[in-house]
Coordinates of C-alpha atoms in Angstrom, one line a residue:
X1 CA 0.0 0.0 0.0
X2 CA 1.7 3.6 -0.5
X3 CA 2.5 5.8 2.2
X4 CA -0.5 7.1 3.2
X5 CA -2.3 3.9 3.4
X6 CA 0.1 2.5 5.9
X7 CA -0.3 5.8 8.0
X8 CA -3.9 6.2 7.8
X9 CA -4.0 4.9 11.6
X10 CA -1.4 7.4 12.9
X11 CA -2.9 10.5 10.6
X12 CA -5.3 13.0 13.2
X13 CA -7.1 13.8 9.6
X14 CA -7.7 10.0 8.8
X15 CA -10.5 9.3 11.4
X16 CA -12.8 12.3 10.3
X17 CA -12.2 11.8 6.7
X18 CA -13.1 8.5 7.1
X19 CA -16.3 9.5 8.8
X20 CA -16.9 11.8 6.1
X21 CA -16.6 9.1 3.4
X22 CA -18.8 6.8 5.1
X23 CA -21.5 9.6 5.6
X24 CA -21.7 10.1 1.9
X25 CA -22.1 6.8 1.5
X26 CA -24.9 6.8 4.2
X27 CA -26.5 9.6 1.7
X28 CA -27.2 6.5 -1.0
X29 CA -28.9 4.5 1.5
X30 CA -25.8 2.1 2.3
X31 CA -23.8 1.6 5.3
X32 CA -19.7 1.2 5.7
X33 CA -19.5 -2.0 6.1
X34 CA -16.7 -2.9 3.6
X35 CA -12.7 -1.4 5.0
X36 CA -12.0 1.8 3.4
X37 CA -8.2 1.7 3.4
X38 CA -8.1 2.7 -0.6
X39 CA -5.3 6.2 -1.3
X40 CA -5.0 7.4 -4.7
X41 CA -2.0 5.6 -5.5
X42 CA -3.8 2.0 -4.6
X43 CA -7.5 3.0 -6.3
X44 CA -5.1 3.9 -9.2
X45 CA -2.8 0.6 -8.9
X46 CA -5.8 -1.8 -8.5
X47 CA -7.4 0.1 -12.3
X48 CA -3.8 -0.4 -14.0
X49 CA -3.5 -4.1 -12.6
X50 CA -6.9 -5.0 -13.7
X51 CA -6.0 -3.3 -17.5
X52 CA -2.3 -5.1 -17.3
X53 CA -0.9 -4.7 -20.5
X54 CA 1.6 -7.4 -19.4
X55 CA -1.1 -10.0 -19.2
X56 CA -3.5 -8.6 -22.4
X57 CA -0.2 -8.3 -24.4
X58 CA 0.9 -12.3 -23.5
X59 CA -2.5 -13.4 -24.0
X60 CA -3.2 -12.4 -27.2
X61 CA 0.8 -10.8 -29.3
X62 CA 0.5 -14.1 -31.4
X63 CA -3.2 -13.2 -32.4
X64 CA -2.3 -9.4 -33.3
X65 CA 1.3 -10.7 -35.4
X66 CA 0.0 -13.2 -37.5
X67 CA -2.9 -10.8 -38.5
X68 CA -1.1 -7.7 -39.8
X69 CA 2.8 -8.5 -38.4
X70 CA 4.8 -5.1 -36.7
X71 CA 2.1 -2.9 -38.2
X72 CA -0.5 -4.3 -35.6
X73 CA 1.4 -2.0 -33.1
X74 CA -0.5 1.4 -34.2
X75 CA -4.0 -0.4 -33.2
X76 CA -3.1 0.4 -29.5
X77 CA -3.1 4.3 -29.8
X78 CA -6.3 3.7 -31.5
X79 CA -7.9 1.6 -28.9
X80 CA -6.6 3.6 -26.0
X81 CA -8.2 6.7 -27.3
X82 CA -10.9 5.0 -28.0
X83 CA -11.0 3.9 -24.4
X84 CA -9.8 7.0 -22.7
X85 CA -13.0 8.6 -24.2
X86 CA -15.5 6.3 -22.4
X87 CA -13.3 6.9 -19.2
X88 CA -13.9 10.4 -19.4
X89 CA -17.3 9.7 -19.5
X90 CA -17.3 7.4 -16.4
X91 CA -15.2 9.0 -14.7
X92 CA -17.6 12.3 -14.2
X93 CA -20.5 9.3 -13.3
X94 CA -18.1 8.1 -10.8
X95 CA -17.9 11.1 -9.3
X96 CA -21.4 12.1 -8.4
X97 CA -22.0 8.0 -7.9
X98 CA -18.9 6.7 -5.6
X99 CA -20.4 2.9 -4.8
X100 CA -19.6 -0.5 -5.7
X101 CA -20.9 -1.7 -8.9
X102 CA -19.6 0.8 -11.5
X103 CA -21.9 0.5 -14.3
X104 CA -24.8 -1.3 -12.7
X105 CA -25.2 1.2 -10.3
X106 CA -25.0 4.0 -12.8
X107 CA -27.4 2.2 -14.9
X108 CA -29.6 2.1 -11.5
X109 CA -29.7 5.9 -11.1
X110 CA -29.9 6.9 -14.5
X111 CA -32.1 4.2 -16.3
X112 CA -34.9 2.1 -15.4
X113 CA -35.1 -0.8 -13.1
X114 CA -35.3 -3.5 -15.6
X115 CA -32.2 -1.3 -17.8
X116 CA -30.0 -1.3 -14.7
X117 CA -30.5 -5.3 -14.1
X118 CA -29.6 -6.7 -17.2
X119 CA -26.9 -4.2 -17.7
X120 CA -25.3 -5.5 -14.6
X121 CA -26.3 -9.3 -15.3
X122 CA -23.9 -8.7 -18.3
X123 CA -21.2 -7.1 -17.0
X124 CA -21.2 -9.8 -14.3
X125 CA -21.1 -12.7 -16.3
X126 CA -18.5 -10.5 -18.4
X127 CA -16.2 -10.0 -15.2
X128 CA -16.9 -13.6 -14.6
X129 CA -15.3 -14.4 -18.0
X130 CA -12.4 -12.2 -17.5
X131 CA -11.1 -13.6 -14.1
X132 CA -11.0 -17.2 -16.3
X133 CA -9.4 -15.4 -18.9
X134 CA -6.6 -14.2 -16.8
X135 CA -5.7 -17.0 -14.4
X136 CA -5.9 -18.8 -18.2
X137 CA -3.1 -16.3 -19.0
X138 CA -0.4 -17.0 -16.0
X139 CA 0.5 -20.0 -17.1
X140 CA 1.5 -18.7 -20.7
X141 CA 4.4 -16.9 -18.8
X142 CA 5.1 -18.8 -15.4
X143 CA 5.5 -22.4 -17.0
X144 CA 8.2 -21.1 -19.5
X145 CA 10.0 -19.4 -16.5
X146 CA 9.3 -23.3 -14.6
X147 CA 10.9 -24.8 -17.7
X148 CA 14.4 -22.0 -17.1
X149 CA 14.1 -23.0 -13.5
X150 CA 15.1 -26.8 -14.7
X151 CA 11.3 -27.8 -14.0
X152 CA 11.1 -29.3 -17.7
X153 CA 8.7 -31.6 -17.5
X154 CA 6.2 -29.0 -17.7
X155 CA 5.4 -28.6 -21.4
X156 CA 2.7 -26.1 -22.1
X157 CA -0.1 -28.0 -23.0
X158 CA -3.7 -27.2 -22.4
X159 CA -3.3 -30.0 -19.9
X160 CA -0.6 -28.4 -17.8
X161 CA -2.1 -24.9 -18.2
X162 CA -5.4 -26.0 -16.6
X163 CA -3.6 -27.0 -13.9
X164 CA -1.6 -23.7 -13.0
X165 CA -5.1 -22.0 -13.7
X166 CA -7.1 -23.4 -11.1
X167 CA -4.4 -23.1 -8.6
X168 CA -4.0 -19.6 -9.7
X169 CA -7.7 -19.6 -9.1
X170 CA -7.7 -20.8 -5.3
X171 CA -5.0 -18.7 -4.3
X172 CA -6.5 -15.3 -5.5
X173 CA -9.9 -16.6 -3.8
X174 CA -8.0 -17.2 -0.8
X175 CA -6.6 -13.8 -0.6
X176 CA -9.7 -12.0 -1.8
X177 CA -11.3 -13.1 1.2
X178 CA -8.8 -12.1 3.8
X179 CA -9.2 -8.8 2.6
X180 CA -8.9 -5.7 0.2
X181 CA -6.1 -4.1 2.4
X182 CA -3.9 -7.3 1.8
X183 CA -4.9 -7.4 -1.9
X184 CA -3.9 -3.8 -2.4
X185 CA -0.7 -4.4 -0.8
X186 CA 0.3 -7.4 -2.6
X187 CA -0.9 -5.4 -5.7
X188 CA 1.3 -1.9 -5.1
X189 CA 4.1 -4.4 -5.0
X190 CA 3.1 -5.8 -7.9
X191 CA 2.5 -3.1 -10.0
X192 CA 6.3 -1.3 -9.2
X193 CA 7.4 -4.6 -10.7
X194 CA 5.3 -4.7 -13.5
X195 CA 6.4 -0.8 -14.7
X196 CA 9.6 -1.3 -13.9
X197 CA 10.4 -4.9 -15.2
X198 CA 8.5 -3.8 -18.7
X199 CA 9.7 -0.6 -18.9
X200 CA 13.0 -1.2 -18.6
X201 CA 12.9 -4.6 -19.9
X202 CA 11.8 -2.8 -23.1
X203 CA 14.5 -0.6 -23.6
X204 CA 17.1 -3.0 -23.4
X205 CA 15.6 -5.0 -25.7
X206 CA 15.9 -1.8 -28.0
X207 CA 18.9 -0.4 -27.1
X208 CA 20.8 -4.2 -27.6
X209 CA 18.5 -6.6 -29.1
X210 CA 17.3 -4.4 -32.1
X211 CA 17.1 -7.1 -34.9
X212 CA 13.7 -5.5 -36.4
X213 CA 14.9 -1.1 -36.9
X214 CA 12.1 0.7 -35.5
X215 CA 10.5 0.6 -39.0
X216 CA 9.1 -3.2 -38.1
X217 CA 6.1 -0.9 -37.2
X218 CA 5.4 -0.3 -41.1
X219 CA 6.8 -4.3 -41.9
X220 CA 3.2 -6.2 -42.7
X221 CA 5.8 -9.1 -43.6
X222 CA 3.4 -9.6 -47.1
X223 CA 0.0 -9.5 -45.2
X224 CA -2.5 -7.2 -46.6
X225 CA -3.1 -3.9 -44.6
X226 CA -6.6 -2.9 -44.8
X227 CA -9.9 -2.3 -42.9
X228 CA -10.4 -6.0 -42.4
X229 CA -6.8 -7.5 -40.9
X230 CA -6.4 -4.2 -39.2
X231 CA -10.0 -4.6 -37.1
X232 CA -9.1 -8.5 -36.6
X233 CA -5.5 -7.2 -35.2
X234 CA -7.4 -4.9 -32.7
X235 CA -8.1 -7.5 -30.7
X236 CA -4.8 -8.0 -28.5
X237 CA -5.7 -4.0 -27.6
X238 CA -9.3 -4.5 -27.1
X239 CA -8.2 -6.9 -24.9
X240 CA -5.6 -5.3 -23.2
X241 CA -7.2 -1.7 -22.4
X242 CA -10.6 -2.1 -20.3
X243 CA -11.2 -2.5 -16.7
X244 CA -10.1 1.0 -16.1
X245 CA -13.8 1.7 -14.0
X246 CA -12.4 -0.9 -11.3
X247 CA -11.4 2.2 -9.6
X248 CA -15.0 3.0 -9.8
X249 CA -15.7 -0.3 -8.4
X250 CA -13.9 0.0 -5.4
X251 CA -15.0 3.5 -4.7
X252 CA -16.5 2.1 -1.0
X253 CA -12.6 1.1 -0.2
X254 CA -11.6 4.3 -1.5
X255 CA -10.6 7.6 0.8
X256 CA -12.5 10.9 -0.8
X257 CA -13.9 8.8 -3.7
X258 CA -15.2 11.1 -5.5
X259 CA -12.1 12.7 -6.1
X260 CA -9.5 10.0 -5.9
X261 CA -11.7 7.3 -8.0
X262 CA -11.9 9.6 -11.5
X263 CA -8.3 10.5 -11.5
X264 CA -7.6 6.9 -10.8
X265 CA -10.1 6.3 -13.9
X266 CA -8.3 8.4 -16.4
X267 CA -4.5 8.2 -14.9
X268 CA -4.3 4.5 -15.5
X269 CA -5.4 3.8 -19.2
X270 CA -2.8 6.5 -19.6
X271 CA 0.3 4.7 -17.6
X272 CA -1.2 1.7 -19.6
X273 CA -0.9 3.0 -23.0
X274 CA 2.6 4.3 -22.1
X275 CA 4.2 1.6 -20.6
X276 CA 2.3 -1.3 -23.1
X277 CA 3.6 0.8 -26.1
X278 CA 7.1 0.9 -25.1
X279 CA 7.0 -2.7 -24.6
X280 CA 5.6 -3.8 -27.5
X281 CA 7.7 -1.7 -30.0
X282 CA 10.7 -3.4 -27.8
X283 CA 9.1 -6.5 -28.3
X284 CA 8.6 -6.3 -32.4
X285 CA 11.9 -5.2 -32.5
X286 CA 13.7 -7.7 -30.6
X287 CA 12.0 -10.6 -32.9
X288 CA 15.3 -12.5 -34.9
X289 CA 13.1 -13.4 -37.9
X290 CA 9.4 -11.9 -38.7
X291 CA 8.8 -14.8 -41.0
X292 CA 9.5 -17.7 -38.3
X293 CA 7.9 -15.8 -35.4
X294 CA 4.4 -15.6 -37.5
X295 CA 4.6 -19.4 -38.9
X296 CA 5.0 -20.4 -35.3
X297 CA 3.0 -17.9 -33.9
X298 CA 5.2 -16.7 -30.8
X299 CA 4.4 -14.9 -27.9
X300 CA 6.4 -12.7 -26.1
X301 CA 7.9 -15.3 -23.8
X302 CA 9.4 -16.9 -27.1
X303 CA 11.0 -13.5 -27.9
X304 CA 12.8 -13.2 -24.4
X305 CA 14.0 -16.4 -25.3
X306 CA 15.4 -16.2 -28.1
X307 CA 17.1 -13.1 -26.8
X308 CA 18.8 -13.6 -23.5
X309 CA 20.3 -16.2 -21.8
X310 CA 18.1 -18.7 -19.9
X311 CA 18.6 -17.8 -16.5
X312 CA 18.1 -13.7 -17.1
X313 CA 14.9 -15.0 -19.0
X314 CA 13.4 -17.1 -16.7
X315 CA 14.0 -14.4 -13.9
X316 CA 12.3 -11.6 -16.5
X317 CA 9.5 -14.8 -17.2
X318 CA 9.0 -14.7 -13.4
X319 CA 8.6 -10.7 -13.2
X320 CA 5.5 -10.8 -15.9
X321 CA 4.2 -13.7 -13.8
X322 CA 4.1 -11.7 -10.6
X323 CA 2.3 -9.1 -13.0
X324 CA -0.3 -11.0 -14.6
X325 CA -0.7 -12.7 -10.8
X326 CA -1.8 -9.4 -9.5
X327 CA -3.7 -8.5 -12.8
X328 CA -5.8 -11.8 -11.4
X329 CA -6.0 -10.3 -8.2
X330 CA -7.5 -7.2 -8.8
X331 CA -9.7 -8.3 -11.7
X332 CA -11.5 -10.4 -9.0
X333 CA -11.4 -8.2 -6.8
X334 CA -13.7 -5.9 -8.8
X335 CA -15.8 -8.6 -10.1
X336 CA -16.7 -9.4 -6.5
X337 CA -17.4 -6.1 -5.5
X338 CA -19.8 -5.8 -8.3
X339 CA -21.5 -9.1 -7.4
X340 CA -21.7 -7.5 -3.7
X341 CA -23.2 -4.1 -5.2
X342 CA -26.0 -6.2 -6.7
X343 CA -26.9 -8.6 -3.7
X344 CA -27.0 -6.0 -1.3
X345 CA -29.5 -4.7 -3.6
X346 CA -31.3 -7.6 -3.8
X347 CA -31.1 -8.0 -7.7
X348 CA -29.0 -11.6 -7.6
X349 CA -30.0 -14.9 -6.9
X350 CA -29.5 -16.0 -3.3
X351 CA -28.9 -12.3 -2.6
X352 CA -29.2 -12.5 0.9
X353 CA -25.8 -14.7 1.9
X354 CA -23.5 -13.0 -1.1
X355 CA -24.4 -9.9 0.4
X356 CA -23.7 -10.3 4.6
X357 CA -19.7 -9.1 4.4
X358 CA -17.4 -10.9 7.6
X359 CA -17.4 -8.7 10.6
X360 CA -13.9 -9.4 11.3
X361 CA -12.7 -10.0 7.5
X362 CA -14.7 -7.3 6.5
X363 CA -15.2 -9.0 2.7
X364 CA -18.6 -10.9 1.5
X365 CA -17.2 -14.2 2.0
X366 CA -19.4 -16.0 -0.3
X367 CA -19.4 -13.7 -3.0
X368 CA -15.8 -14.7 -3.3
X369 CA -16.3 -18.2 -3.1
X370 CA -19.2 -18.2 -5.7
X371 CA -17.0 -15.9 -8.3
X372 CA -14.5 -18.5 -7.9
X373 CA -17.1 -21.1 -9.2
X374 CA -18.7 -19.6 -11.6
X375 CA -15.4 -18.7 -13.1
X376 CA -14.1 -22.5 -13.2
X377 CA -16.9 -23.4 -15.5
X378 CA -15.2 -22.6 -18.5
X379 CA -12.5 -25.2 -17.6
X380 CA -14.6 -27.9 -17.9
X381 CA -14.0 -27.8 -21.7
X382 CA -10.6 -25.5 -21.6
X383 CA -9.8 -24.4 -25.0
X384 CA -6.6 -22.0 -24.4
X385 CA -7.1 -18.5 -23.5
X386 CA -7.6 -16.2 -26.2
X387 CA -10.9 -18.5 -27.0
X388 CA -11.7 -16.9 -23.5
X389 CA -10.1 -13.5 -23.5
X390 CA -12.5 -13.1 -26.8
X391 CA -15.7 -13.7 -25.2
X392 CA -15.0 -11.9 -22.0
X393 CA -14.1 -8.6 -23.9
X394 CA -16.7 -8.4 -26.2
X395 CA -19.3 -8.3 -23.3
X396 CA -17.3 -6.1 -21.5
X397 CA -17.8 -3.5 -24.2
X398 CA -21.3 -4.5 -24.5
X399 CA -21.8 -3.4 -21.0
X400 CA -19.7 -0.5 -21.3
X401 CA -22.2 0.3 -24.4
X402 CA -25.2 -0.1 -22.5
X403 CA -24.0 1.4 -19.8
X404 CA -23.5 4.9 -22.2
X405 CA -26.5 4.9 -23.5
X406 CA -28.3 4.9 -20.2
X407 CA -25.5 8.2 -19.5
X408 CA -26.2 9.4 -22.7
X409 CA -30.4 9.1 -22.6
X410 CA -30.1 10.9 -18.4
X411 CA -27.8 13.9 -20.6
X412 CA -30.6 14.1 -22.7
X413 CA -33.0 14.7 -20.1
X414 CA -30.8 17.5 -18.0
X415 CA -28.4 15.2 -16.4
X416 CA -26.4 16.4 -14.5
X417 CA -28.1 19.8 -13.1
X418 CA -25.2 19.6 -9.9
X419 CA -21.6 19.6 -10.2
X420 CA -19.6 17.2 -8.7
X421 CA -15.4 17.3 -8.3
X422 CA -14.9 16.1 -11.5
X423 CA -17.2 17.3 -14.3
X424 CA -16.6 17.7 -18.2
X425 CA -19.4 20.7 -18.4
X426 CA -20.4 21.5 -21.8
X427 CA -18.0 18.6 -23.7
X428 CA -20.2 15.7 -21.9
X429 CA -22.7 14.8 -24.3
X430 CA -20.3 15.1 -26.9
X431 CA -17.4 12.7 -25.3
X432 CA -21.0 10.8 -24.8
X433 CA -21.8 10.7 -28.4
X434 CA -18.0 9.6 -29.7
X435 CA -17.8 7.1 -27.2
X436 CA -21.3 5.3 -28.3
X437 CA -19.8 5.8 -31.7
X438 CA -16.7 4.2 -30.9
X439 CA -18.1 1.3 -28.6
X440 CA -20.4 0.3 -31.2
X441 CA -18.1 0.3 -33.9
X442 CA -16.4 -2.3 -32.1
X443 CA -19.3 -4.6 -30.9
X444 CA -19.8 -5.1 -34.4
X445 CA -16.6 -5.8 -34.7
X446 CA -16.3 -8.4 -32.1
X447 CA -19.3 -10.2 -33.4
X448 CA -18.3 -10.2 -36.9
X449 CA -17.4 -13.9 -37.7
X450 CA -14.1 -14.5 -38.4
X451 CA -11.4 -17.5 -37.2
X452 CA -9.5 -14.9 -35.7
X453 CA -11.7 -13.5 -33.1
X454 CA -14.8 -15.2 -33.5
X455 CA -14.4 -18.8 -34.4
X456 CA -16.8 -21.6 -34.8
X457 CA -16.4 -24.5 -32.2
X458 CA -15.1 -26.9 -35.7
X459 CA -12.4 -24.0 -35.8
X460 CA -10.8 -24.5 -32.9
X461 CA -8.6 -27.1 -34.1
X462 CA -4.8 -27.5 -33.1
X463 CA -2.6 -30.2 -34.3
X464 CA -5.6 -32.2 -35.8
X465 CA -7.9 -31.9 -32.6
X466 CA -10.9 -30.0 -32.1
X467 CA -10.5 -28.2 -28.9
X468 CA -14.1 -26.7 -28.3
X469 CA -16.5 -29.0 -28.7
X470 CA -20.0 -28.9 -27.4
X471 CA -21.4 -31.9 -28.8
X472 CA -24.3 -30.5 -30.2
X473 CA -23.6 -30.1 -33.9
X474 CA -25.5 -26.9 -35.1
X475 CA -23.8 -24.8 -31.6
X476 CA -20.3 -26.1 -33.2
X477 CA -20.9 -24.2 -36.3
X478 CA -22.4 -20.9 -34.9
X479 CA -19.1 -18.1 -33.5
X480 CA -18.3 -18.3 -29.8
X481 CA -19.4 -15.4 -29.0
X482 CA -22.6 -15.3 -30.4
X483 CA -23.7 -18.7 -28.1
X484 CA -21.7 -17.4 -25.0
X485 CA -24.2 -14.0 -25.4
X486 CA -27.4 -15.5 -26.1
X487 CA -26.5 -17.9 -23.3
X488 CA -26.0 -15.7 -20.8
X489 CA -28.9 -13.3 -22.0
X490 CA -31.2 -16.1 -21.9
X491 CA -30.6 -17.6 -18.7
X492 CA -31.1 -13.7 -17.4
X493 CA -34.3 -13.3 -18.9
X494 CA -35.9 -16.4 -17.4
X495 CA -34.6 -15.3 -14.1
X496 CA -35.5 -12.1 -14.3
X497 CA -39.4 -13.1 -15.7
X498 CA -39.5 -16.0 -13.2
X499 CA -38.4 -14.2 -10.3
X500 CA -36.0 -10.6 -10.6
X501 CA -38.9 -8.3 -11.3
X502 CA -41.0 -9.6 -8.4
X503 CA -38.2 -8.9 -5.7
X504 CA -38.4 -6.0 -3.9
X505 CA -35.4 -3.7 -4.9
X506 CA -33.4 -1.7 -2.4
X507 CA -34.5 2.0 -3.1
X508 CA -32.4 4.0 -5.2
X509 CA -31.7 6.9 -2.9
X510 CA -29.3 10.2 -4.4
X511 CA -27.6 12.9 -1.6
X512 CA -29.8 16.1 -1.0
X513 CA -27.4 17.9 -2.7
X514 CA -26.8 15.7 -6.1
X515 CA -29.6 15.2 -9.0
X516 CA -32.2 13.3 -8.1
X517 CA -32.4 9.6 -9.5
X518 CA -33.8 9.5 -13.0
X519 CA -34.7 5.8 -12.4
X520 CA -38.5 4.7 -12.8
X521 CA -39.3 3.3 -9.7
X522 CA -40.9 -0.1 -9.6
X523 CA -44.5 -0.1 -7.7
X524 CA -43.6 -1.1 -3.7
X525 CA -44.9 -4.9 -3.0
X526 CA -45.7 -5.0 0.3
X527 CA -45.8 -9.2 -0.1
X528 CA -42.4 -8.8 -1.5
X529 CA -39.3 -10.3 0.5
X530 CA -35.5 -10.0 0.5
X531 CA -34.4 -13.3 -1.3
X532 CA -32.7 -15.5 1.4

């Protein structure tokens, strides 16, 4: 944790800043029940871990170089602007809305009841996705470094990588639930390591292992540059630069949220979209031989090798491991808080127990333990993790897209009449207006099909093998993504017909001094319980 949250005990300010952050909080109708031990610094770390351009960047390099070779670099300036126009967006929401739940509980205030449900049903199951996409990613990096460590019979098969997953997967439950103050400590760490060990890493790399010239960023290697490679190439920056509202997410950990949680927003998709470029034009450049690296698809951890001696890459290996550990950290982290936002609301299935947070631990226990489930379920057929990584971003940006229309529709009607610490005045509906423009531009993107990004199950096939397979024949020629959304979607309208719309909602309650909520109020039912 940085300085200040390590003397937040001995600081005469602390104790009534802290009883100023939980009174705001009292404003929306919710008491301070989970720790508030969140400085700038951590709310910021915790945003940059969860975008980790260490982890998007080995999930996905292969995908992005054998589409359009060096030239797939100039998609990340393009995605992160894209991006960093949504943030700017949320990050003024943020500020007049500092709770857990990001964009459910923006959707709640600003949308209808029914809007605000499936938005954050979506972005759930999306965060859901995510976690299994990442702990799917550590093994991509650790087991090489394993292999330097003289541990070589682990080969990296899907086999072996399940494995590591699931651990990966225990331990980051484990750790969840002892707490975000141990999380955020573990993640500070984690991040100086990550900035520093890619940073640098990249420049040497440059400065010694310069086989490419800087003009690799222009070197297609013979693949056709044009509208379609460059949208499939996207993909490895899609990937890589979203998450950045888990600083919204974790607002009810933060000190002075509304403050603190928009610069935290905004400052780390930029320290992302520095430090990822740097490492991947170190990374193109470093590659001996364009042609070989795209017939064998490498990923970075086959460029360190073929670079440095074993033992200095196993220890660099080890360096992106810690990094994409704490990426797996703090992206459950946030999913948990947003599956805590809805139960206490009383929007989730068995809300009652994922909502009651330890006394003593002061984390919701079995909202940890049920994320944890939920996001093993993929590995009952494991198919690598960019067949993962695909389906989790795409419904991230859907409920990033839903999510700004509901901002958008609550401009439109006056929104917002106060003004809160961080406000973008006059440019809001227009940063509004781009940001729809951009996010939509790229769901049809991710749902274009393609065996790139959005295979058929019969496409997944590696050395003769079908990986994804779901023995039903017509659902093995439809894309991925297409039957992970209407899955999803499905199983949330039959919920929400059978039984969400006849629970009694907590009431959506706004400070006297903010905008009122713009949210249509479902009719009270007096019959109407809080699930148990």
């Amino acid at each position: 944790m940085d300085g200040k949250d390590l003397l937040m005990s001995a600081s005469p300010g602390v104790s009534s800043n802290a009883e100023h952050d939980a009174a705001d909080l009292a404003q929306f109708g919710y008491k301070q029940e989970l720790r508030r031990g969140l400085g700038m610094f951590s709310s910021w770390a915790v945003a940059f871990s969860y975008i980790s351009p260490s982890t998007g960047i080995f999930t996905l390099f292969a995908l992005g170089l054998t589409t359009l070779g060096g030239v797939f670099i100039w998609t990340w300036p393009v995605v992160a602007l894209g991006q960093f126009i949504i943030a700017l967006n949320f990050a003024e929401v943020t500020s007049h809305y500092p709770i857990a739940g990001s964009v459910f509980q923006w959707t709640k205030y600003l949308s209808t009841r029914t809007y605000s449900w499936f938005t954050g049903w979506i972005y759930f199951f999306a965060g859901v996705l995510t976690v299994t996409a990442v702990v799917a990613t550590l093994p991509l990096a650790f087991i090489p470094a394993l292999n330097g460590l003289g541990w070589h019979s682990l080969g990296l098969t899907l086999h072996t990588e399940l494995i590591v997953a699931l651990i990966t997967l225990v331990v980051i439950t484990v750790l969840n639930i002892y707490g975000v103050r141990l999380v955020a400590l573990i993640n500070n760490t984690g991040v100086i390591f990550e900035i520093l060990g890619m940073f640098v890493f990249a420049l040497i790399l440059m400065a010694f292992h310069n086989h490419q010239g800087f003009h690799v960023v222009t070197n297609s290697v013979g693949i056709p540059v044009n509208g379609s490679t460059f949208l499939a190439a996207m993909f490895m920056s899609l990937f890589v630069i979203y998450g950045f509202d888990t600083a919204s997410t974790l607002a009810e950990e933060t000190r002075d949220p509304r403050r603190a949680a928009p610069k935290a927003v905004l400052y780390s998709i930029i320290g992302a979209f520095i430090i990822g470029g740097v490492f991947l034009l170190g990374t193109l450049v470093a590659i001996p031989n364009m042609h070989t690296a795209i017939t064998n698809a490498w990923s970075p951890a086959n460029i360190i090798e073929a670079n440095f001696s074993t033992g200095f890459a196993t220890i660099y290996l080890l360096v992106v491991s810690a990094a994409i550990f704490v990426c797996c950290l703090s992206i459950m982290a946030a999913t948990i808080r947003l599956c805590f936002g809805m139960s206490r609301d009383n929007t989730l299935p068995f809300s009652k127990p994922l909502s009651r947070v330890s006394p003593g631990l002061h984390t919701p226990v079995w909202t940890c333990i049920v994320v944890a489930l939920l996001a093993a379920v993929p590995f009952i057929q494991y198919s690598g993790a960019g067949t993962i990584a695909i389906a989790a971003t795409a419904m991230i940006y859907f409920s990033y897209f839903l999510g700004n229309i509901a901002i958008l529709r609550a401009r439109a009607r006056g929104w917002p009449k106060t003004r809160a610490p961080f406000h973008l005045g006059g440019w809001g509906m227009v940063v509004n207006i781009v940001g729809l423009i951009y996010g939509g531009a790229m769901l049809i993107n991710f749902a274009w099909p393609r065996a790139a990004s959005n295979p058929k199950p019969e496409q997944t096939v590696i050395g003769g093998v079908q990986q994804l397979n779901f023995h039903i024949d017509f659902l093995n020629k439809i894309p991925i993504l297409w039957t992970v959304f209407v899955f999803i979607v499905l199983i949330g309208v039959i919920y929400y017909l059978a039984v969400g719309r006849k629970k009694e909602f907590a009431p959506v309650i706004a400070p006297a001094g903010d905008d009122a909520p713009l949210v249509e109020a479902a009719p009270h039912d007096p019959a109407a319980q809080p699930e148990g």
